[in-house]
PDB file of C-alpha atoms in Angstrom:
ATOM      1  CA  ALA A  22       0.000   0.000   0.000  1.00  0.00           C
ATOM      2  CA  ASP A  23       1.073   3.582  -0.650  1.00  0.00           C
ATOM      3  CA  TYR A  24       0.979   5.603   2.564  1.00  0.00           C
ATOM      4  CA  GLY A  25       2.090   8.888   1.035  1.00  0.00           C
ATOM      5  CA  GLN A  26       0.615  12.210   2.085  1.00  0.00           C
ATOM      6  CA  ASN A  27      -3.073  12.906   1.554  1.00  0.00           C
ATOM      7  CA  ALA A  28      -4.122  15.610  -0.918  1.00  0.00           C
ATOM      8  CA  ASP A  29      -4.511  18.058   1.996  1.00  0.00           C
ATOM      9  CA  GLY A  30      -0.901  17.451   3.072  1.00  0.00           C
ATOM     10  CA  SER A  31      -1.805  15.380   6.121  1.00  0.00           C
ATOM     11  CA  TRP A  32      -0.479  11.895   6.746  1.00  0.00           C
ATOM     12  CA  PRO A  33      -2.881   8.963   6.866  1.00  0.00           C
ATOM     13  CA  VAL A  34      -3.103   6.703   9.853  1.00  0.00           C
ATOM     14  CA  VAL A  35      -1.371   3.488   8.906  1.00  0.00           C
ATOM     15  CA  PRO A  36      -3.002   0.282  10.166  1.00  0.00           C
ATOM     16  CA  PHE A  37      -1.099  -1.235  13.073  1.00  0.00           C
ATOM     17  CA  ASP A  38      -1.355  -3.933  15.706  1.00  0.00           C
ATOM     18  CA  THR A  39      -0.666  -3.484  19.395  1.00  0.00           C
ATOM     19  CA  ILE A  40       0.523  -5.549  22.308  1.00  0.00           C
ATOM     20  CA  HIS A  41      -0.459  -3.972  25.608  1.00  0.00           C
ATOM     21  CA  LEU A  42       1.863  -4.476  28.541  1.00  0.00           C
ATOM     22  CA  TYR A  43       0.584  -4.070  32.068  1.00  0.00           C
ATOM     23  CA  PRO A  44       2.411  -3.987  35.411  1.00  0.00           C
ATOM     24  CA  GLU A  45       4.698  -5.465  36.288  1.00  0.00           C
ATOM     25  CA  TYR A  46       6.846  -3.997  33.510  1.00  0.00           C
ATOM     26  CA  THR A  47       9.560  -6.615  33.586  1.00  0.00           C
ATOM     27  CA  VAL A  48      12.213  -7.000  30.936  1.00  0.00           C
ATOM     28  CA  ALA A  49      10.911 -10.546  30.426  1.00  0.00           C
ATOM     29  CA  LYS A  50       7.532  -9.119  29.326  1.00  0.00           C
ATOM     30  CA  TYR A  51       9.207  -6.779  26.850  1.00  0.00           C
ATOM     31  CA  LEU A  52      11.307  -9.616  25.439  1.00  0.00           C
ATOM     32  CA  LYS A  53       8.279 -11.893  25.118  1.00  0.00           C
ATOM     33  CA  ALA A  54       6.301  -9.204  23.287  1.00  0.00           C
ATOM     34  CA  PHE A  55       9.248  -8.484  20.998  1.00  0.00           C
ATOM     35  CA  LYS A  56       9.572 -12.191  20.168  1.00  0.00           C
ATOM     36  CA  LYS A  57       5.869 -12.218  19.211  1.00  0.00           C
ATOM     37  CA  THR A  58       6.509  -9.438  16.708  1.00  0.00           C
ATOM     38  CA  LEU A  59       9.436 -11.328  15.222  1.00  0.00           C
ATOM     39  CA  ASP A  60       7.404 -14.539  15.021  1.00  0.00           C
ATOM     40  CA  GLY A  61       4.567 -12.545  13.444  1.00  0.00           C
ATOM     41  CA  GLY A  62       6.767 -11.345  10.584  1.00  0.00           C
ATOM     42  CA  TYR A  63       6.604  -7.651  11.413  1.00  0.00           C
ATOM     43  CA  GLU A  64       9.194  -5.394   9.821  1.00  0.00           C
ATOM     44  CA  VAL A  65       8.938  -2.469  12.253  1.00  0.00           C
ATOM     45  CA  VAL A  66       8.236  -2.372  15.989  1.00  0.00           C
ATOM     46  CA  ILE A  67       7.560   0.714  18.056  1.00  0.00           C
ATOM     47  CA  ILE A  68       8.055   0.422  21.801  1.00  0.00           C
ATOM     48  CA  ASP A  69       6.196   3.180  23.614  1.00  0.00           C
ATOM     49  CA  SER A  70       7.846   3.502  26.095  1.00  0.00           C
ATOM     50  CA  ILE A  71      11.069   1.863  27.246  1.00  0.00           C
ATOM     51  CA  THR A  72      10.965   4.001  30.397  1.00  0.00           C
ATOM     52  CA  HIS A  73       8.548   1.568  32.042  1.00  0.00           C
ATOM     53  CA  ALA A  74      11.112  -1.255  31.800  1.00  0.00           C
ATOM     54  CA  TRP A  75      13.507   0.950  33.736  1.00  0.00           C
ATOM     55  CA  ALA A  76      11.428   3.045  36.158  1.00  0.00           C
ATOM     56  CA  GLY A  77       7.966   1.471  36.082  1.00  0.00           C
ATOM     57  CA  GLN A  78       6.360  -0.931  38.501  1.00  0.00           C
ATOM     58  CA  GLY A  79       8.372  -4.141  38.262  1.00  0.00           C
ATOM     59  CA  GLY A  80      11.018  -2.421  36.131  1.00  0.00           C
ATOM     60  CA  ILE A  81      14.735  -2.665  36.710  1.00  0.00           C
ATOM     61  CA  LEU A  82      14.882   0.108  39.330  1.00  0.00           C
ATOM     62  CA  ASP A  83      11.935  -1.401  41.197  1.00  0.00           C
ATOM     63  CA  GLN A  84      13.636  -4.784  41.212  1.00  0.00           C
ATOM     64  CA  LYS A  85      16.892  -3.166  42.395  1.00  0.00           C
ATOM     65  CA  GLY A  86      14.968  -1.519  45.246  1.00  0.00           C
ATOM     66  CA  ARG A  87      13.605  -4.897  46.303  1.00  0.00           C
ATOM     67  CA  VAL A  88      17.107  -6.365  46.355  1.00  0.00           C
ATOM     68  CA  ASP A  89      18.366  -3.380  48.383  1.00  0.00           C
ATOM     69  CA  ALA A  90      15.526  -3.847  50.891  1.00  0.00           C
ATOM     70  CA  ARG A  91      16.884  -7.319  51.670  1.00  0.00           C
ATOM     71  CA  GLY A  92      20.226  -5.787  52.640  1.00  0.00           C
ATOM     72  CA  GLY A  93      23.722  -6.024  51.328  1.00  0.00           C
ATOM     73  CA  ASN A  94      25.805  -3.465  49.528  1.00  0.00           C
ATOM     74  CA  SER A  95      23.712  -1.164  47.326  1.00  0.00           C
ATOM     75  CA  PHE A  96      26.472  -0.998  44.708  1.00  0.00           C
ATOM     76  CA  SER A  97      27.056  -4.736  44.483  1.00  0.00           C
ATOM     77  CA  ASN A  98      23.289  -5.358  44.481  1.00  0.00           C
ATOM     78  CA  TRP A  99      23.280  -4.150  40.861  1.00  0.00           C
ATOM     79  CA  ARG A 100      24.606  -7.615  39.976  1.00  0.00           C
ATOM     80  CA  ALA A 101      21.114  -8.972  40.594  1.00  0.00           C
ATOM     81  CA  VAL A 102      19.471  -6.735  37.971  1.00  0.00           C
ATOM     82  CA  ASP A 103      22.262  -6.034  35.474  1.00  0.00           C
ATOM     83  CA  PRO A 104      21.507  -9.233  33.521  1.00  0.00           C
ATOM     84  CA  ASP A 105      17.970  -7.932  32.833  1.00  0.00           C
ATOM     85  CA  PHE A 106      19.356  -4.609  31.636  1.00  0.00           C
ATOM     86  CA  ASN A 107      21.848  -6.421  29.410  1.00  0.00           C
ATOM     87  CA  ARG A 108      19.105  -8.599  27.898  1.00  0.00           C
ATOM     88  CA  PHE A 109      17.057  -5.472  27.158  1.00  0.00           C
ATOM     89  CA  LYS A 110      20.064  -3.737  25.601  1.00  0.00           C
ATOM     90  CA  ASP A 111      20.817  -6.847  23.522  1.00  0.00           C
ATOM     91  CA  MET A 112      17.235  -6.805  22.219  1.00  0.00           C
ATOM     92  CA  ILE A 113      17.881  -3.294  20.912  1.00  0.00           C
ATOM     93  CA  LEU A 114      21.344  -3.973  19.519  1.00  0.00           C
ATOM     94  CA  ASN A 115      20.541  -7.291  17.865  1.00  0.00           C
ATOM     95  CA  SER A 116      17.113  -6.514  16.470  1.00  0.00           C
ATOM     96  CA  PRO A 117      16.785  -8.002  12.973  1.00  0.00           C
ATOM     97  CA  ILE A 118      13.950  -5.543  12.232  1.00  0.00           C
ATOM     98  CA  HIS A 119      13.516  -1.792  12.588  1.00  0.00           C
ATOM     99  CA  LEU A 120      13.033  -0.887  16.236  1.00  0.00           C
ATOM    100  CA  ILE A 121      11.715   2.526  17.213  1.00  0.00           C
ATOM    101  CA  ALA A 122      11.518   3.333  20.901  1.00  0.00           C
ATOM    102  CA  THR A 123      10.225   6.274  22.879  1.00  0.00           C
ATOM    103  CA  ALA A 124      11.393   7.249  26.329  1.00  0.00           C
ATOM    104  CA  ARG A 125      10.005   9.754  28.752  1.00  0.00           C
ATOM    105  CA  SER A 126      12.400  12.540  29.582  1.00  0.00           C
ATOM    106  CA  LYS A 127      13.559  14.527  32.574  1.00  0.00           C
ATOM    107  CA  ALA A 128      15.598  17.686  33.038  1.00  0.00           C
ATOM    108  CA  ASP A 129      19.317  16.989  32.941  1.00  0.00           C
ATOM    109  CA  TYR A 130      21.672  19.014  35.119  1.00  0.00           C
ATOM    110  CA  SER A 131      25.362  19.555  35.641  1.00  0.00           C
ATOM    111  CA  VAL A 132      27.140  21.444  38.407  1.00  0.00           C
ATOM    112  CA  ASP A 133      28.898  24.700  37.534  1.00  0.00           C
ATOM    113  CA  ASP A 134      32.239  25.946  38.931  1.00  0.00           C
ATOM    114  CA  ARG A 135      30.490  27.383  41.998  1.00  0.00           C
ATOM    115  CA  GLY A 136      28.691  24.134  42.829  1.00  0.00           C
ATOM    116  CA  ARG A 137      25.309  25.302  41.553  1.00  0.00           C
ATOM    117  CA  PRO A 138      23.164  23.037  39.387  1.00  0.00           C
ATOM    118  CA  GLN A 139      22.669  24.193  35.815  1.00  0.00           C
ATOM    119  CA  LYS A 140      20.011  22.767  33.518  1.00  0.00           C
ATOM    120  CA  ILE A 141      21.741  21.480  30.391  1.00  0.00           C
ATOM    121  CA  GLY A 142      18.777  19.967  28.552  1.00  0.00           C
ATOM    122  CA  MET A 143      16.703  16.832  28.702  1.00  0.00           C
ATOM    123  CA  ALA A 144      17.683  13.217  29.267  1.00  0.00           C
ATOM    124  CA  PRO A 145      15.788   9.957  28.790  1.00  0.00           C
ATOM    125  CA  ILE A 146      14.394   8.302  31.885  1.00  0.00           C
ATOM    126  CA  PHE A 147      16.449   5.165  31.542  1.00  0.00           C
ATOM    127  CA  ARG A 148      19.912   4.010  32.495  1.00  0.00           C
ATOM    128  CA  ASP A 149      22.566   6.563  31.579  1.00  0.00           C
ATOM    129  CA  GLY A 150      23.975   5.996  28.129  1.00  0.00           C
ATOM    130  CA  ILE A 151      21.043   4.057  26.633  1.00  0.00           C
ATOM    131  CA  GLU A 152      20.911   6.551  23.758  1.00  0.00           C
ATOM    132  CA  TYR A 153      24.247   5.181  22.511  1.00  0.00           C
ATOM    133  CA  GLU A 154      22.602   1.843  21.742  1.00  0.00           C
ATOM    134  CA  PHE A 155      20.405   3.392  19.030  1.00  0.00           C
ATOM    135  CA  THR A 156      21.417   4.354  15.507  1.00  0.00           C
ATOM    136  CA  VAL A 157      19.458   7.628  15.614  1.00  0.00           C
ATOM    137  CA  VAL A 158      18.196   9.623  18.592  1.00  0.00           C
ATOM    138  CA  TYR A 159      15.701  12.453  18.194  1.00  0.00           C
ATOM    139  CA  ASP A 160      14.739  14.838  20.956  1.00  0.00           C
ATOM    140  CA  MET A 161      11.112  15.982  20.613  1.00  0.00           C
ATOM    141  CA  ASP A 162       9.585  19.079  22.177  1.00  0.00           C
ATOM    142  CA  LEU A 163       5.962  19.694  23.142  1.00  0.00           C
ATOM    143  CA  GLN A 164       5.246  21.173  19.692  1.00  0.00           C
ATOM    144  CA  HIS A 165       6.359  17.869  18.072  1.00  0.00           C
ATOM    145  CA  GLN A 166       9.507  19.470  16.721  1.00  0.00           C
ATOM    146  CA  ALA A 167      12.579  17.272  16.681  1.00  0.00           C
ATOM    147  CA  SER A 168      16.290  17.730  16.721  1.00  0.00           C
ATOM    148  CA  ILE A 169      18.765  14.954  16.099  1.00  0.00           C
ATOM    149  CA  SER A 170      20.987  14.586  19.144  1.00  0.00           C
ATOM    150  CA  LYS A 171      22.857  11.499  17.972  1.00  0.00           C
ATOM    151  CA  HIS A 172      23.215   9.409  14.851  1.00  0.00           C
ATOM    152  CA  ARG A 173      25.777   7.221  13.215  1.00  0.00           C
ATOM    153  CA  THR A 174      24.495   7.288   9.665  1.00  0.00           C
ATOM    154  CA  GLY A 175      26.066  10.479   8.329  1.00  0.00           C
ATOM    155  CA  ALA A 176      22.943  11.011   6.227  1.00  0.00           C
ATOM    156  CA  LEU A 177      20.827  12.769   8.854  1.00  0.00           C
ATOM    157  CA  TYR A 178      23.053  15.534  10.119  1.00  0.00           C
ATOM    158  CA  GLN A 179      20.801  18.448  11.070  1.00  0.00           C
ATOM    159  CA  ASP A 180      23.167  20.317  13.432  1.00  0.00           C
ATOM    160  CA  ARG A 181      20.445  20.301  16.135  1.00  0.00           C
ATOM    161  CA  LYS A 182      18.114  22.325  13.908  1.00  0.00           C
ATOM    162  CA  LEU A 183      14.443  21.876  14.736  1.00  0.00           C
ATOM    163  CA  PHE A 184      12.248  20.117  12.202  1.00  0.00           C
ATOM    164  CA  VAL A 185       8.912  18.307  12.178  1.00  0.00           C
ATOM    165  CA  PRO A 186       9.398  14.630  11.306  1.00  0.00           C
ATOM    166  CA  THR A 187       7.346  13.427   8.351  1.00  0.00           C
TER     167      THR A 187
END
């Protein structure tokens, strides 16, 4: 089917299927849903949102909190949940189909020379560095304008200029 723009310049809604995930948002649920899409012959998958696997009920941070509640060293307790994070990351890196993911965002800060926090932009609500696992990363504002913050294609360089994805 041709899903080009309508005569009025708008874009049609393309038919799609959904898999709803409900709490607990475990990595195992995400992996199972992703396997269903592969088994179903889909060419593109959109995960909206990966943030739940990190910060949602039953997500990696929730599981880490449960491990911490049992005691032990908070730093070494990451060993209990790192395998889940690595499986999730491997799903992204080794996807044989196109994988598009959204993530909720939060203000990102750094500390200036005087020790005061300075807002430096937005960051995904997920483990630091997750954006490096994707080929292209867009930052979207509330007006649905995007800027490319990271890519490794060479073909999409926009020098952080705002544009509306089509």
